[in-house]
Structures are given as structure tokens and as C-alpha cells.
């Protein structure tokens, strides 16, 4: 991809690991978001803590239904209520607790400081307005620019996300664009207000591999340029390995492991992370080592309304012992920056 | 696949110059104003005991190819031969035979099972339709199949919605092997499943293939999965096959520029490994007005003059590797 | 998901689910009573519904005539009880007939598509352009009066409505992958219609069908009133309302009681319809 206007960036993980300055951009502490349904309480996010530093890309991975999207929606204050509710915890964004803010304040932050890119751009783009108008609105609303100036800015923004012939596209409606183009338009809109943080919830899952690569490269390039932090939510472990600096692994509403990207992939500790990594076929491994059987994690993900006692993973875990069935393991720091919630690791059996 | 398994002289499945165009109709009189050239001259074969992978991006015509082979769609042109027999001209009783030999499993585990039928009946349906076992035996046979695919036979009287995606896919697989077919066509069988469940289903497919000496046509867009399960891989782009090669060969020596880009676009879960990425320009063009000449030329970094005007034909690089590109003429 | 929900298996599952549905149960109870009344009418009616008694004409409800008398001095209660027979059989049988024929037409048209489908649906559209009553009059004019003819007529009138209703969902359902899966196994077209399409479109049709039982009962009334249905001395709820409507202010009992009967019956049938829709959907079975 040749941007011209931007310096070429090779590989996103070559960040300097500079010491985090005292306060992370986003700091989530003991967040609990539950859904109160007639059948019972769904603990979609259960005591989750993690942080995202300035200019950092953090990957949040986990299987379907483990609470990734609910975490993101909690940050934005977009949990549907009822039945959902943030039961307890703090979401500190630039030092302010988002949980304590009024809906009005939250809306300001949402449009301005935190942007969101969803999997399906159609739900976040308004089908009744041209994409140009939607970006123009960001500029007139947040920067008080005149429509003329805003239009010029919008055109620049579309150029930045490499939408071809932006002068024409600016008048087109979301349904006239392809999936990849819509996602680009979405990114343009998200970046228009120069947010400090982007929550990208499966931004490329609905797209083809080649388009997926285009979009991810673009996001990372703009991230470098604009100094934004990204929380990259996905179940694509490859994308995380390639673009994230730190990784958080969730299982059934809890964080089970958190570490910088290299240890996560090279020396994962939690049996679930290990299982997950072993269960994906790796491109090219057959050429090297011949065909091997994939390792499976036995059983299946239990429903959130039918959770086991103790460690949620124990029924599927090969290392499980008595204590795992009774007591929930807490996250502990095994090595600097590498936290894991597992009795086996903790007790060293 | 090992030599002795190859069907003598002819392939198990042989698709020749298959075309499928869908009419685009407009206006009150439903006039045909154009054609979606979904599949445009696809030739491929599957040998006994072999798994052929078919990869390509969304809309390139993979499912349409599969549906033509399954006789769910009438091909516009071309021949489909099963064990040397052309299936476009068969009578109803031969059709019934064909149905026993070729089965399929689809992507969406939620919509591929009739919600109003118990899963036991769903899996037993092929026996009923083909009158193979007396109805008193069917339950037992179904229970066997359930065990084969790792489901508990006690669940037979439940309904599809009571199962998870992975379990539903197992139910579909159980049904597809009920008649002991020769060939099973999988259309994205694991795409809708969670990562940890994908591995279980892929392993199951491997086991069943061994046990029943099955042949697979495995359609998917995820190259890592396709590479894992396939013996040979065909890469499709906009209605055409651009490259066919043995699994490891395709990975270690991709020839077509599209294959190379596709391979390089796949993020791999190894953070230390640096990848030189070929980022393709633009998007897949529409199959309604595909580009002239080589369909890939507008996005190809190595496009030459000839690519614009002439269509490349499939040429064999060696016994295991064919490519349709002017670079290798 | 529901893999966690361990279900106890048993034959009485359908009935158990239905039983859980209070509304449906009440509806069923009412309909059983109504049907019992229809059967037992000769024994439970206090008077002969056709016996005229000019001395006691237009009497308001009292001890001997609990629901009053009409302009010929006939006992309204007895007439309502006897009327149940005609109204119920015409309403239910004609709708059943229309449902079976119409749904088959709509499903075949939707599944076959192309030319066969278009021809069937064009015909249906033409038939649908007439209001229920008008097409009823037309068909009766051809077939002639009488209760059996009336049932046939109403069936013919409602069939295209069911066809329309079945057509849309069929188009949706036939695109589902399970229909393709069935074809791949070799399931015949007929079996696909009966086992794959029909069960999946049935819920909506059933609910509409029960609603239309009400319409059918009312249409029967109108036709009877016009002399095209059941001939006058035979009581039906419909012709009772019609003849009472002129005296609504002076003798309201003439039309109120047959009206209430229609209302109760139609309501009860609708309640059952909702219940049925729930149990035909395995997702809602508990
Ligand atoms: N509005 C809601 N009402 C009830 N339950 C909800 C609601 N939204 C989410 N949930 C539940 O919360 C849990 C977590 O959902 P979430 O969408 O966060 O999963 P996810 O990790 O994003 O999965 P995916 O990869 O499929 O997007 C799920 O079990 C879901 O059923
Ligand atoms: N019934 C149809 N009528 C018209 N066009 C169709 C029809 N079915 C498929 N197409 C078109 O044919 C092309 C190929 O579709 P197909 O479903 O075969 O793609 P695919 O490779 O399976 O894609 P995916 O990965 O998204 O499943 C697409 O452009 C699609 O829009
Ligand atoms: Mg999500
Ligand atoms: Mg497809």
C-alpha cells in the first residue's frame, strides 16, 4: 500500500516499549456488567480489569459470547438498560470515571474522545445521509467549522482512508459502497474528531482477507500518525499477533490471561490460551512438519446461564484439580506484565 | 494422495468448463438486462480418497460451483461427470443413485437443519427417503451415526435449536455420511464456528474420511483451514480458477500473483515472524462486468500489456501444479 | 446455549406445553362448551326455536324467556343455542377447507416458482380483488343455497386468501439451506412441501385462520340475510343479528345475544390459535 502522504510503516509491533507514563489512557477496574433477564442474571462481564496505554494497540480476544462487545459497550456507556447494567467497577478514561458521568457527558466523550468501529458498518452509518454529510457533521458539531470548510476536511479524510475519487464518493450513500469502502468510511468518521482512543469491535471480520489486510494496515498507519490508542477486539489471533502490542484473553466474561504479544504467543500460560493457539491450523505448518492432527479443546463453551463453579475453564481443562472446581483463581502477575488466572500456573503443578 | 487410490483412468468427480450465469432482470416486463457471470469456465476434478480445497474471496463463485455439482442449480454450460458419467442427462432413478453418492454440508449450522424436525429424524431422513433400512432399524442406525460424530444418542428426540453451532454442524455431518456417499461437498463447514470448536469439527472430518474412504470437495475462504484439510487446492478468482496445486506446493511455491497476495494477506499468529505483505489495490470487481483479458489484471502488480486483452489459459507447470497466468507461459 | 438445558423426554410434551398456556386452555374450554351446545341443542333448548307465538312477541328477557323473544314470539335463547350448529360448522369447516386448499396452492406456487407459480398467483390476485361478501354472493349464485353449498362457497372464498398468506413465507423458507439439504438427500418435492415447507409456514397461517373463522361466521350471517345462505326460519347467529339490527334501540336483546355468542366463540378460537402457534414452534416448547 503506497500512501504517499504518510511515511511507510513496516510491521506494527515495532513499538518502542517505552515506560508507561504514570497514568494509562483507559483503566478499567473490576468492571461488572450484568444482564438481568427473566431466566436469570447473565454475568457478561464479570470483574474485568485491564488498561490501555497512550498510543498503544491492545488486542482483546476470546470466543463468541465471552463478553468482548459488552466490555466495549460498557466503556461507551451504550449498554442497553434494561436488561443490562454496569453493576460495579470503574472505567477511568484520562482519569475520569465514565461510570459516574451523565448521559450527556458520555455522549460528548463518545463522539469526541472515544470512537468506535463496529463489525457491521451499516449499523453505525446512517443510511439516509450521504457519507460525506455524515463526516461533515462531525466537523461542524465538534469543531464548529462552516459547512464549506467541513466539506473540505471531509474530503481530505476520505482521501486519508484511501477511498478512491473522494470528490464523488462524498455524495454517495452507505448502501452504494462495498463492505470494504463502508468500513473505510466508518474509519474516516471515527478519526474525524481526532479521538484519543478507538474501540474497534471486529472491524474486519465481515471482510475478505485481502480487504481485511488493507483495512488493518490502514488503521495501524493512521494510529501511528495520529497517536491514537486502539482496543482491537477480535477472535482472529493472527490479526492480534500482527498488530497488537499487548493481548488480553477473555473466557466467559473473565480475563484469564494478559501479556505482551510475544509471550502470549510464544509462552502462553493459561491452558485455555494454549488450547486456543494449538487448535488453529497454521498456514504453512504442513509444508514444514507434514500433516498433524489439530489439538482440540474438549467439550464446548458453557452457556453464561449455566456456569460451572470455581474456574470456568475447569470442565475443559486437562490440568484441572480439585481446587479448580471450587475456587475461582484470581489474576496474578507471573512475570512482569504477564498476568494469568490459573491454579496450575500459580501452584506450579 | 497415494497412487493406488487414484481411480483408474477417470476421476471420481470431473467438472469440465462449468459456467453458471444468473440473469439480471429489470423493469415491469422482467427483461434480462445483463448476466452475473458467477462461474465462468471452471474445470476441476476430485479423485477417490482425495480432498480438493476450493478457496477464494466472497462472491467469486465457490458456492455456485458447489451447487451446480449438487444439481441444486442448472449449469449454464459445461459438463459434470461422476465416475465418468455425465450427470446433466440422467433420469430420475439415476438421480436417486446420484443423491446417494454425493452429499453436502453447508456453512450455516442454524439454517441447514429443519427447525420443525427432531434431530433424530433429520439424521434418519436419508434412510427413509431411500428406503434402505426397515423403519424399526432406523433408530439404531441413527444412534450409531450420532456416536460416530460425537453426539449422545439420547439427544435424538431434541430439536435443532437446542444445540450449539458445533453440535448442529455435527448433526449435518452425521446426515451427510448416513448413505455412505463417495463424495461430500463442504461449503464453509467451519466458518461459523468458534475457534476451539473448529478444530474438533476439522478433526472429525479427517477421521470420517479415513474410516469411510470418503472424498471431499472442501470450499472455504480461510486458506489456513483449507491448507490443513486438503490434498490439493484450487484458488478461485471472480468465477475462474487461477491456480491449482498440491497443498504444500501452493504454500511454498505460489505462482499466480493473486495466490501470492492471498497468502501474504493472511495474518499468522506468530508475532516475531515478519511478513512481507503484498497489499492488493482496490477490491474484487463485480462479476457482472468482469475486466477484460485476465480478470485479475486491474489489481495485479505484475500485469503486462497482454493481460488486458487476452485471457490466460491454464497451463501445467508440473504434474501437481497448474496456473493460469501469462507470467508462466 | 440450550445445550445446557437438559430436557426430559416424553410423549406428552406437546400437551404439556399447551397446558402451560393459560389463554389457550381457557379458549379450549370455551370452545368445548360451544361445541357441546351445538350437539346438545335439541335437548337443552327450553323451547322450539321455530315455534311462533304472536302473543309473546318482542318480550324482554324474563323467567320463561331468559333472553326474550323475537318479532314472531320465538324464544331467543333456543334460537341462539340452535344457531350455534350452523355458525360453528360453517365457520370452522369452511375455513378448514379454505386453509387446506389455499395453503396447498400458495405453497406449490411459491415452491415451484417460475411459470406455474405466476399463473396460480395471478389467479389468486384476481379472486382476491373481490371482497369476501361479493365473491361469496357470486359463488353461491352458481352453486345454489344450502348449508353444504355454503361451506363449499366460503371455502372457495377463503382459499385464495390462504394462498396469498402461504405464498410469501414459502418464498422465504424455500431459500433456507435446510430445503437444499433435503434435496441433496433426495427428498421428493411432495415430502419437501409437507415436511419442510408446510411446518415452517404453518404458525402464521393458523393464527390468521382462526381469525378468519370469525369473518366466516359473519359472512355466513350476511349471506343468510341476503337469502343466499341458510334459509330464514333456521336460526343462525348471523341472520338473528341481521333481523334484530333494526330494533337495536327498542329490543336490543334480539341482536346482543347472538352478537355476544359470535364474540365469545371467535375470541375463544383466537385464544386457541395463539396457543397452537406456540406449540407448533419447538423453540417455544418448554
Ligand atoms: N442486550 C443483551 N441482553 C441480554 N444478554 C446480552 C445482551 N447483550 C449481550 N448479552 C450477552 O452477553 C454475553 C456477551 O456478549 P458479547 O456480545 O459481549 O460477546 P462477544 O464476546 O462480543 O461475542 P462475539 O465474538 O460473538 O461478538 C453473551 O452471552 C450475550 O448473550
Ligand atoms: N441466485 C442468484 N442470482 C443471482 N446472482 C447470484 C445468485 N447466487 C449467487 N449469485 C452471485 O454469483 C456470485 C457468486 O456467488 P457465490 O455464492 O457462488 O460466491 P461464493 O464464492 O460462495 O462467496 P461467499 O464466500 O461469500 O460464500 C456472486 O456475485 C453472487 O452475488
Ligand atoms: Mg461481539
Ligand atoms: Mg459461498
Short mmCIF file of C-alpha atoms and ligand atoms in Angstrom, two decimals, chain A residues 68-70 119 201-202 233, ligand 3:
data_model
loop_
_atom_site.label_atom_id
_atom_site.label_comp_id
_atom_site.label_asym_id
_atom_site.label_seq_id
_atom_site.Cartn_x
_atom_site.Cartn_y
_atom_site.Cartn_z
CA UNK A 68 -15.83 -8.62 24.35
CA UNK A 69 -18.53 -6.45 22.83
CA UNK A 70 -20.23 -5.91 26.15
CA UNK A 119 -18.06 -5.13 12.63
CA UNK A 201 -15.00 -4.32 17.56
CA UNK A 202 -14.25 -6.96 14.94
CA UNK A 233 -11.47 -6.67 19.65
MG1 LIG D 3 -19.03 -9.10 19.70
#
